[in-house]
Short mmCIF file of C-alpha atoms in Angstrom, two decimals:
data_model
loop_
_atom_site.label_atom_id
_atom_site.label_comp_id
_atom_site.label_asym_id
_atom_site.label_seq_id
_atom_site.Cartn_x
_atom_site.Cartn_y
_atom_site.Cartn_z
CA UNK A 21 105.69 92.53 83.31
CA UNK A 22 108.50 90.09 82.78
CA UNK A 23 111.61 89.43 85.23
CA UNK A 24 114.58 88.10 85.09
CA UNK A 25 115.55 86.43 88.76
CA UNK A 26 118.09 88.04 89.91
CA UNK A 27 117.54 88.92 93.88
CA UNK A 28 116.79 92.57 94.48
CA UNK A 29 118.77 94.35 96.58
CA UNK A 30 118.65 95.51 99.77
CA UNK A 31 118.56 99.30 99.74
CA UNK A 32 116.31 99.79 102.70
CA UNK A 33 119.43 101.00 104.98
CA UNK A 34 122.26 102.93 102.30
CA UNK A 35 123.29 106.40 103.33
CA UNK A 36 124.39 108.99 101.65
CA UNK A 37 128.26 107.44 102.57
CA UNK A 38 127.82 104.04 101.54
CA UNK A 39 126.49 104.42 98.71
CA UNK A 40 129.55 106.88 97.24
CA UNK A 41 131.78 103.71 98.02
CA UNK A 42 129.06 101.17 96.70
CA UNK A 43 129.16 103.42 93.33
CA UNK A 44 133.14 103.83 93.14
CA UNK A 45 133.55 100.32 93.84
CA UNK A 46 131.71 98.90 91.24
CA UNK A 47 132.95 101.51 88.69
CA UNK A 48 136.15 100.52 89.68
CA UNK A 49 135.79 96.70 88.98
CA UNK A 50 134.44 94.99 86.30
CA UNK A 51 131.03 93.71 86.41
CA UNK A 52 128.90 90.65 85.46
CA UNK A 53 130.13 90.58 81.38
CA UNK A 54 126.89 91.98 79.32
CA UNK A 55 125.81 90.24 76.78
CA UNK A 56 126.27 92.49 73.66
CA UNK A 57 124.60 91.02 70.61
CA UNK A 58 124.13 92.16 66.94
CA UNK A 59 120.36 92.20 66.60
CA UNK A 60 118.74 95.47 64.74
CA UNK A 61 120.44 97.63 63.89
CA UNK A 62 123.28 96.64 66.68
CA UNK A 63 125.50 94.96 64.21
CA UNK A 64 129.44 95.32 65.12
CA UNK A 65 130.54 98.77 64.13
CA UNK A 66 126.77 100.20 64.13
CA UNK A 67 125.88 100.52 66.91
CA UNK A 68 123.38 103.94 67.86
CA UNK A 69 124.22 107.33 69.65
CA UNK A 70 121.47 107.65 71.99
CA UNK A 71 120.19 110.79 73.05
CA UNK A 72 117.36 111.30 74.99
CA UNK A 73 115.68 114.74 75.95
CA UNK A 74 113.57 114.77 79.03
CA UNK A 75 111.97 117.87 80.48
CA UNK A 76 110.10 118.41 84.01
CA UNK A 77 106.57 118.52 84.59
CA UNK A 78 105.70 119.02 81.11
CA UNK A 79 102.57 117.81 80.26
CA UNK A 80 101.05 116.99 76.62
CA UNK A 81 99.07 119.59 75.06
CA UNK A 82 102.41 121.70 74.75
CA UNK A 83 102.70 121.13 71.00
CA UNK A 84 103.02 124.83 70.40
CA UNK A 85 105.81 125.16 71.80
CA UNK A 86 108.28 123.04 70.43
CA UNK A 87 107.00 122.91 66.82
CA UNK A 88 111.21 122.51 65.90
CA UNK A 89 111.09 119.38 67.97
CA UNK A 90 108.09 117.78 66.40
CA UNK A 91 108.87 118.38 63.59
CA UNK A 92 112.08 116.45 63.70
CA UNK A 93 110.63 113.59 66.18
CA UNK A 94 107.56 113.11 64.83
CA UNK A 95 108.13 114.59 61.01
CA UNK A 96 111.32 112.40 61.00
CA UNK A 97 110.13 109.63 64.04
CA UNK A 98 106.59 108.64 65.54
CA UNK A 99 105.03 110.40 68.15
CA UNK A 100 103.41 107.54 70.70
CA UNK A 101 99.83 108.70 71.20
CA UNK A 102 99.39 107.19 74.80
CA UNK A 103 102.87 107.84 76.60
CA UNK A 104 102.97 107.35 80.23
CA UNK A 105 105.05 107.95 83.71
CA UNK A 106 104.37 105.27 85.99
CA UNK A 107 105.08 107.77 88.84
CA UNK A 108 103.73 111.17 88.29
CA UNK A 109 106.98 112.88 90.30
CA UNK A 110 110.58 113.87 89.66
CA UNK A 111 113.01 111.27 90.91
CA UNK A 112 111.05 108.62 90.82
CA UNK A 113 109.94 108.93 86.89
CA UNK A 114 113.68 109.68 86.17
CA UNK A 115 115.00 106.59 88.13
CA UNK A 116 112.05 104.48 86.42
CA UNK A 117 113.62 106.17 83.42
CA UNK A 118 117.60 105.03 84.27
CA UNK A 119 116.80 101.67 85.33
CA UNK A 120 113.49 100.61 83.42
CA UNK A 121 111.49 99.34 86.55
CA UNK A 122 108.89 100.64 88.65
CA UNK A 123 109.68 102.59 91.71
CA UNK A 124 108.19 99.54 94.14
CA UNK A 125 111.42 98.11 92.48
CA UNK A 126 114.15 100.14 92.17
CA UNK A 127 113.49 102.23 95.51
CA UNK A 128 113.44 105.70 94.50
CA UNK A 129 109.31 106.04 95.93
CA UNK A 130 109.75 109.82 96.67
CA UNK A 131 111.44 112.96 96.31
CA UNK A 132 113.76 112.84 99.03
CA UNK A 133 115.84 109.46 98.73
CA UNK A 134 118.37 109.32 95.64
CA UNK A 135 120.69 107.16 96.36
CA UNK A 136 118.18 104.01 97.03
CA UNK A 137 118.74 103.72 93.03
CA UNK A 138 121.55 100.90 92.72
CA UNK A 139 123.40 102.64 90.51
CA UNK A 140 124.44 98.64 88.71
CA UNK A 141 120.58 98.74 87.05
CA UNK A 142 120.78 101.52 85.08
CA UNK A 143 121.38 101.86 81.76
CA UNK A 144 124.20 104.06 81.57
CA UNK A 145 126.14 101.40 83.38
CA UNK A 146 124.88 98.87 81.66
CA UNK A 147 125.91 101.18 78.00
CA UNK A 148 129.34 102.46 79.71
CA UNK A 149 130.48 99.04 80.41
CA UNK A 150 129.33 98.04 76.71
CA UNK A 151 131.73 100.83 75.52
CA UNK A 152 129.21 103.39 75.03
CA UNK A 153 130.76 107.46 75.85
CA UNK A 154 128.51 108.66 77.98
CA UNK A 155 127.50 112.63 79.54
CA UNK A 156 124.70 114.00 81.56
CA UNK A 157 123.50 117.57 80.86
CA UNK A 158 120.86 119.47 83.10
CA UNK A 159 119.21 118.02 86.12
CA UNK A 160 119.48 114.43 87.72
CA UNK A 161 117.83 113.35 90.52
CA UNK A 162 115.96 115.82 93.16
CA UNK A 163 118.07 115.67 96.40
CA UNK A 164 121.36 114.37 94.94
CA UNK A 165 124.14 116.34 96.22
CA UNK A 166 125.69 118.47 94.22
CA UNK A 167 129.14 118.03 95.02
CA UNK A 168 128.29 114.28 94.40
CA UNK A 169 129.62 112.85 90.78
CA UNK A 170 126.54 110.68 89.24
CA UNK A 171 127.82 107.36 88.38
CA UNK A 172 129.05 105.91 85.21
CA UNK A 173 129.22 109.27 82.90
CA UNK A 174 132.48 110.44 81.37
CA UNK A 175 131.17 114.04 81.39
CA UNK A 176 128.51 115.87 83.20
CA UNK A 177 126.93 119.62 83.90
CA UNK A 178 124.54 118.50 87.08
CA UNK A 179 122.62 120.98 87.45
CA UNK A 180 121.74 121.73 91.91
CA UNK A 181 117.64 123.07 92.42
CA UNK A 182 115.31 124.98 89.95
CA UNK A 183 117.01 128.23 89.23
CA UNK A 184 116.78 129.26 85.74
CA UNK A 185 119.52 132.00 85.67
CA UNK A 186 122.76 132.05 86.92
CA UNK A 187 122.51 128.67 88.62
CA UNK A 188 125.30 126.28 90.23
CA UNK A 189 126.41 123.23 88.41
CA UNK A 190 128.61 120.42 89.24
CA UNK A 191 131.20 120.71 86.65
CA UNK A 192 132.79 118.10 85.44
CA UNK A 193 133.54 117.48 89.47
CA UNK A 194 133.77 121.12 89.87
CA UNK A 195 130.46 123.16 91.56
CA UNK A 196 129.86 126.62 90.62
CA UNK A 197 128.02 129.41 89.48
CA UNK A 198 128.00 129.23 85.68
CA UNK A 199 126.59 132.88 84.53
CA UNK A 200 123.01 132.27 81.61
CA UNK A 201 119.76 130.99 81.37
CA UNK A 202 119.90 127.33 82.12
CA UNK A 203 118.94 125.78 79.23
CA UNK A 204 120.91 127.68 77.16
CA UNK A 205 124.70 126.48 79.71
CA UNK A 206 123.09 123.15 79.33
CA UNK A 207 122.61 123.14 75.38
CA UNK A 208 125.58 124.13 75.10
CA UNK A 209 127.05 121.71 77.02
CA UNK A 210 125.67 119.00 75.71
CA UNK A 211 126.93 120.39 72.02
CA UNK A 212 130.80 120.52 73.57
CA UNK A 213 129.80 116.77 74.22
CA UNK A 214 128.54 115.92 70.87
CA UNK A 215 131.21 117.87 69.97
CA UNK A 216 133.38 115.24 70.54
CA UNK A 217 131.92 112.63 68.06
CA UNK A 218 134.18 113.61 65.04
CA UNK A 219 137.28 113.04 67.27
CA UNK A 220 135.92 109.75 68.82
CA UNK A 221 135.27 107.08 67.39
CA UNK A 222 133.31 105.13 70.44
CA UNK A 223 129.14 105.10 69.90
CA UNK A 224 127.31 107.62 72.51
CA UNK A 225 124.74 107.79 75.21
CA UNK A 226 123.75 111.82 76.28
CA UNK A 227 121.03 112.65 78.47
CA UNK A 228 120.01 116.38 78.14
CA UNK A 229 117.18 117.19 80.84
CA UNK A 230 116.43 121.42 80.87
CA UNK A 231 114.74 122.38 84.08
CA UNK A 232 111.54 123.44 82.20
CA UNK A 233 108.93 123.46 82.13
CA UNK A 234 109.14 123.24 86.20
CA UNK A 235 108.30 125.89 88.48
CA UNK A 236 108.78 128.65 88.88
CA UNK A 237 108.75 128.50 84.70
CA UNK A 238 111.05 131.65 84.39
CA UNK A 239 110.85 132.25 80.31
CA UNK A 240 114.15 133.26 78.75
CA UNK A 241 114.41 137.66 78.74
CA UNK A 242 113.77 137.13 74.80
CA UNK A 243 110.41 134.90 74.91
CA UNK A 244 108.94 136.98 78.43
CA UNK A 245 106.51 138.94 76.70
CA UNK A 246 105.77 136.18 74.35
CA UNK A 247 101.81 135.80 73.18
CA UNK A 248 100.37 132.29 74.02
CA UNK A 249 97.45 131.01 72.49
CA UNK A 250 94.41 130.61 73.92
CA UNK A 251 93.25 128.69 75.93
CA UNK A 252 89.48 128.05 77.37
CA UNK A 253 90.38 125.05 79.85
CA UNK A 254 88.39 121.98 79.89
CA UNK A 255 85.79 119.85 81.59
CA UNK A 256 88.45 119.35 84.40
CA UNK A 257 89.03 122.99 85.07
CA UNK A 258 86.31 124.48 87.33
CA UNK A 259 85.33 121.41 87.81
CA UNK A 260 81.78 122.46 89.74
CA UNK A 261 81.05 119.31 92.39
CA UNK A 262 84.45 117.60 93.42
CA UNK A 263 81.81 115.92 96.04
CA UNK A 264 83.19 112.03 94.45
CA UNK A 265 86.83 113.36 94.90
CA UNK A 266 89.44 112.53 97.43
CA UNK A 267 89.75 114.98 100.15
CA UNK A 268 92.51 117.38 98.73
CA UNK A 269 91.09 117.34 95.73
CA UNK A 270 87.99 118.84 97.18
CA UNK A 271 89.45 121.28 99.05
CA UNK A 272 92.01 122.46 95.71
CA UNK A 273 91.62 126.01 94.85
CA UNK A 274 93.25 126.02 91.59
CA UNK A 275 90.90 127.72 88.76
CA UNK A 276 90.81 128.76 84.70
CA UNK A 277 92.23 131.92 85.15
CA UNK A 278 95.61 130.74 87.67
CA UNK A 279 95.79 127.48 85.11
CA UNK A 280 95.95 130.06 82.13
CA UNK A 281 99.11 131.88 83.17
CA UNK A 282 100.70 128.71 84.46
CA UNK A 283 100.23 127.34 81.40
CA UNK A 284 101.38 130.42 79.81
CA UNK A 285 104.94 130.65 81.90
CA UNK A 286 105.11 126.74 81.10
CA UNK A 287 104.80 127.19 77.08
CA UNK A 288 108.05 129.81 77.24
CA UNK A 289 109.98 128.40 79.35
CA UNK A 290 109.31 125.62 76.63
CA UNK A 291 110.41 128.40 73.50
CA UNK A 292 114.02 127.84 74.72
CA UNK A 293 113.87 123.59 75.03
CA UNK A 294 112.78 124.09 71.48
CA UNK A 295 115.60 126.25 70.47
CA UNK A 296 118.06 123.91 72.03
CA UNK A 297 116.10 120.58 70.79
CA UNK A 298 117.03 122.78 67.01
CA UNK A 299 120.22 122.90 67.91
CA UNK A 300 120.74 119.25 68.93
CA UNK A 301 119.89 118.41 65.57
CA UNK A 302 122.13 120.25 63.82
CA UNK A 303 124.76 119.59 65.42
CA UNK A 304 124.58 115.63 64.33
CA UNK A 305 123.28 117.05 60.14
CA UNK A 306 126.78 118.87 60.32
CA UNK A 307 128.54 114.76 62.01
CA UNK A 308 126.17 113.03 59.84
CA UNK A 309 125.37 111.10 62.75
CA UNK A 310 121.00 111.98 61.96
CA UNK A 311 120.22 108.85 60.84
CA UNK A 312 122.26 106.12 63.32
CA UNK A 313 120.92 108.53 66.71
CA UNK A 314 118.56 106.77 68.18
CA UNK A 315 116.83 109.75 69.90
CA UNK A 316 114.01 109.80 72.88
CA UNK A 317 111.68 112.74 73.99
CA UNK A 318 109.53 112.76 76.87
CA UNK A 319 108.88 115.12 80.21
CA UNK A 320 109.58 113.22 83.63
CA UNK A 321 105.38 113.66 84.84
CA UNK A 322 102.79 115.33 83.51
CA UNK A 323 101.03 118.63 85.02
CA UNK A 324 96.85 119.97 85.89
CA UNK A 325 96.00 122.87 84.84
CA UNK A 326 93.48 123.65 87.54
CA UNK A 327 91.89 119.91 86.59
CA UNK A 328 89.65 119.18 89.71
CA UNK A 329 91.28 122.30 90.79
CA UNK A 330 94.46 120.91 91.34
CA UNK A 331 97.43 122.32 89.29
CA UNK A 332 100.13 120.40 90.72
CA UNK A 333 101.27 116.52 89.90
CA UNK A 334 101.09 113.58 92.14
CA UNK A 335 98.00 112.88 91.44
CA UNK A 336 96.10 110.06 89.46
CA UNK A 337 94.47 111.74 86.96
CA UNK A 338 95.61 112.02 83.28
CA UNK A 339 96.67 115.06 83.00
CA UNK A 340 99.34 114.13 85.64
CA UNK A 341 100.14 110.96 84.86
CA UNK A 342 100.16 111.68 80.24
CA UNK A 343 103.74 113.43 78.68
CA UNK A 344 104.68 113.90 75.30
CA UNK A 345 106.76 111.35 74.02
CA UNK A 346 108.26 110.87 70.78
CA UNK A 347 111.10 108.69 69.18
CA UNK A 348 112.93 109.05 65.64
CA UNK A 349 115.72 105.97 64.25
CA UNK A 350 115.75 106.16 60.54
CA UNK A 351 118.33 104.00 60.72
CA UNK A 352 116.41 101.40 63.13
CA UNK A 353 113.18 102.05 61.24
CA UNK A 354 111.32 104.95 63.03
CA UNK A 355 112.17 107.87 59.63
CA UNK A 356 109.87 110.01 58.34
CA UNK A 357 106.81 108.85 57.72
CA UNK A 358 106.53 106.36 60.40
CA UNK A 359 102.63 105.95 61.77
CA UNK A 360 101.73 107.08 65.52
CA UNK A 361 101.96 104.22 67.30
CA UNK A 362 99.25 103.45 69.51
CA UNK A 363 100.41 101.35 72.25
CA UNK A 364 100.59 102.45 75.82
CA UNK A 365 104.26 103.27 76.79
CA UNK A 366 105.82 104.40 79.89
CA UNK A 367 108.72 105.74 81.05
CA UNK A 368 109.91 102.36 82.21
CA UNK A 369 110.35 101.32 78.60
CA UNK A 370 113.41 103.75 78.24
CA UNK A 371 115.70 101.54 79.09
CA UNK A 372 114.76 98.04 77.35
CA UNK A 373 114.34 100.17 74.19
CA UNK A 374 117.78 102.15 74.65
CA UNK A 375 119.52 98.44 75.22
CA UNK A 376 117.72 96.35 72.72
CA UNK A 377 118.85 99.43 69.89
CA UNK A 378 122.58 98.44 71.44
CA UNK A 379 122.63 94.87 71.37
CA UNK A 380 122.72 95.01 75.33
CA UNK A 381 120.48 91.97 76.88
CA UNK A 382 119.77 93.65 80.35
CA UNK A 383 121.78 91.88 83.20
CA UNK A 384 119.10 93.43 85.61
CA UNK A 385 115.35 92.71 86.70
CA UNK A 386 113.38 95.00 84.63
CA UNK A 387 109.75 95.78 83.93
CA UNK A 388 109.24 97.47 81.01
CA UNK A 389 109.28 96.26 77.63
CA UNK A 390 111.32 97.77 73.70
CA UNK A 391 109.59 99.71 72.05
CA UNK A 392 111.26 98.42 68.11
CA UNK A 393 109.45 94.92 69.20
CA UNK A 394 105.74 94.09 69.04
CA UNK A 395 104.73 94.32 72.52
CA UNK A 396 101.58 96.21 73.37
CA UNK A 397 100.37 96.22 77.22
CA UNK A 398 96.58 96.44 77.73
CA UNK A 399 96.75 98.60 80.71
CA UNK A 400 99.60 100.11 83.09
CA UNK A 401 100.29 100.20 86.82
CA UNK A 402 100.64 104.14 87.91
CA UNK A 403 101.80 104.59 91.34
CA UNK A 404 102.84 106.93 94.04
CA UNK A 405 104.21 107.02 97.67
CA UNK A 406 103.15 110.11 99.76
CA UNK A 407 106.57 111.90 101.58
CA UNK A 408 106.84 111.50 105.06
CA UNK A 409 103.32 111.71 107.04
CA UNK A 410 100.26 112.75 105.84
CA UNK A 411 99.39 116.45 105.61
CA UNK A 412 96.15 118.52 104.61
CA UNK A 413 95.82 118.94 101.34
CA UNK A 414 98.18 116.49 100.00
CA UNK A 415 97.92 113.31 98.14
CA UNK A 416 97.87 110.24 100.37
CA UNK A 417 99.70 107.03 98.68
CA UNK A 418 97.85 105.67 95.52
CA UNK A 419 98.00 102.55 93.42
CA UNK A 420 96.04 102.74 89.75
CA UNK A 421 95.36 100.49 87.29
CA UNK A 422 95.46 102.07 83.66
CA UNK A 423 93.88 101.36 80.45
CA UNK A 424 92.36 102.96 76.99
CA UNK A 425 89.27 102.59 78.86
CA UNK A 426 89.06 102.87 82.55
CA UNK A 427 91.06 103.39 85.44
CA UNK A 428 90.66 101.95 88.99
CA UNK A 429 92.81 103.65 91.89
CA UNK A 430 93.30 103.19 95.66
CA UNK A 431 94.54 105.28 97.99
CA UNK A 432 96.53 103.93 101.01
CA UNK A 433 97.38 105.03 104.93
CA UNK A 434 101.16 104.61 103.51
CA UNK A 435 103.62 107.11 103.33
CA UNK A 436 107.91 107.06 103.25
CA UNK A 437 109.94 107.21 106.25
CA UNK A 438 113.19 109.13 106.91
CA UNK A 439 114.80 106.18 104.61
CA UNK A 440 112.46 106.37 101.68
CA UNK A 441 111.12 103.20 102.80
CA UNK A 442 106.66 102.49 102.94
CA UNK A 443 105.49 102.52 106.69
CA UNK A 444 102.30 102.86 107.38
CA UNK A 445 98.75 100.41 108.57
CA UNK A 446 98.78 100.06 104.36
CA UNK A 447 95.01 100.61 104.89
CA UNK A 448 92.16 101.20 101.78
CA UNK A 449 91.39 104.98 102.61
CA UNK A 450 89.69 105.59 99.23
CA UNK A 451 88.51 104.56 95.38
CA UNK A 452 87.72 106.18 92.74
CA UNK A 453 86.79 104.34 88.89
CA UNK A 454 86.64 105.82 85.56
CA UNK A 455 85.14 105.30 82.51
CA UNK A 456 87.41 106.59 79.93
CA UNK A 457 85.10 106.24 76.80
CA UNK A 458 82.24 107.09 78.15
CA UNK A 459 83.99 110.20 81.38
CA UNK A 460 87.86 111.01 79.50
CA UNK A 461 87.69 113.84 82.24
CA UNK A 462 87.50 112.23 85.09
CA UNK A 463 84.21 114.08 86.64
CA UNK A 464 82.19 111.18 87.64
CA UNK A 465 83.97 108.90 90.49
CA UNK A 466 81.81 105.95 89.09
CA UNK A 467 82.66 103.86 93.36
CA UNK A 468 81.61 107.05 94.82
CA UNK A 469 78.80 105.95 97.41
CA UNK A 470 78.48 102.55 95.42
CA UNK A 471 76.37 99.44 96.03
CA UNK A 472 77.51 96.26 96.34
CA UNK A 473 76.43 95.07 93.12
CA UNK A 474 77.47 98.59 90.73
CA UNK A 475 81.40 97.95 91.73
CA UNK A 476 80.67 93.71 90.73
CA UNK A 477 79.01 94.81 87.04
CA UNK A 478 81.93 97.65 86.64
CA UNK A 479 84.62 94.54 87.47
CA UNK A 480 85.94 96.41 90.50
CA UNK A 481 86.73 92.80 92.29
CA UNK A 482 88.77 91.89 89.48
CA UNK A 483 90.41 95.16 89.29
CA UNK A 484 91.39 95.50 92.46
CA UNK A 485 92.55 92.13 92.79
CA UNK A 486 94.62 92.73 89.59
CA UNK A 487 95.91 96.03 91.13
CA UNK A 488 96.92 94.23 94.07
CA UNK A 489 99.56 91.40 91.82
CA UNK A 490 100.84 94.35 90.62
CA UNK A 491 101.84 95.90 93.66
CA UNK A 492 103.37 92.42 94.73
CA UNK A 493 105.30 91.79 91.93
#
């Protein structure tokens, strides 16, 4: 992955107070000037608006609940069929969206250390500095203190922990409870932000992040009893023999019955997201801004439905790292009739795409690539860190080489410490290899009891070397 040569900042001892002081200084001062160009559709006077809609814990195979979203963003845009997150955990994934960086570069490796994110290295800072009006509505970063304002946003409604009804919000600097269903509350504040475009000529960036479909997956009352389509699982659900998997997978207890219940709850919460997306669409249409608004929709991570007995995220298996991923921008060539895009794409590609559309050259190192160009990767690094010392039932830290045809994963004796920094011996603890062409449900770990000759035939030495290079880069 290409990166510029700006040296990384030391975040290892950055506390909340120091972070806030630094963020305020950055906001008050003029940072290094961004290069604002006239490439693509971002010529002077034609810079697009940017709308990012980020759901929480939404796996693929949930489009039944979002037909209006699909009609708009796929019917008038493009579906990326191979969309991924580079860390299947909320705060690291969101930090990758904001920064365009892998977690081992932006420093938010777990859900407990959001202040490790260098706010200079974010798309909202770049857009704000370039004259965009910026707004954040919904979930921001796990463990972010509700009283702390999110840097580089002009307006915000920052939701506190995942509460679906009558939640607490930081509403433009005032923390208070707002009655109502969270998706509707977030929708209404986002719509009010968009409404100001009728009188404010500046382009805008809106980050809209409902809590759905995160546990406890509480549906809006009108959808509480909605009947969802029957689901009979997939071969990875209730997998009979998990002896070739890590111990936390061997001991997991998810079943088809519990997965069906989880899936139904998630789908019902997503019905309200679909309504909110339709409302955003209708507002843009009324403002005459549908064509020149770049809209990106994805989940912050996937979720397993009792695949291998696991009903969570944080694991390298495909349902955990694959997400719905849609982009629409008619003025930029992504409109009606755009074909499906089968490239391997990821959350690290959002920031480069947004800045490319806005004609901005980032002044920090990014790992992703603009989706507006022709860049196509043949594999992706996916990574995860365990927070705190290892406990039974939790995955060890791992890193994975993932392509369309194979996946190689290494687990390590590492965890994050009180500062969110990796500690431990780093010793290799377990390995998995799946032939995704022959085994798309990842039932047979070909490294289990494999001989050195068999590993050589699978190409494991080369994969291990490539994975090590990615982690060190």
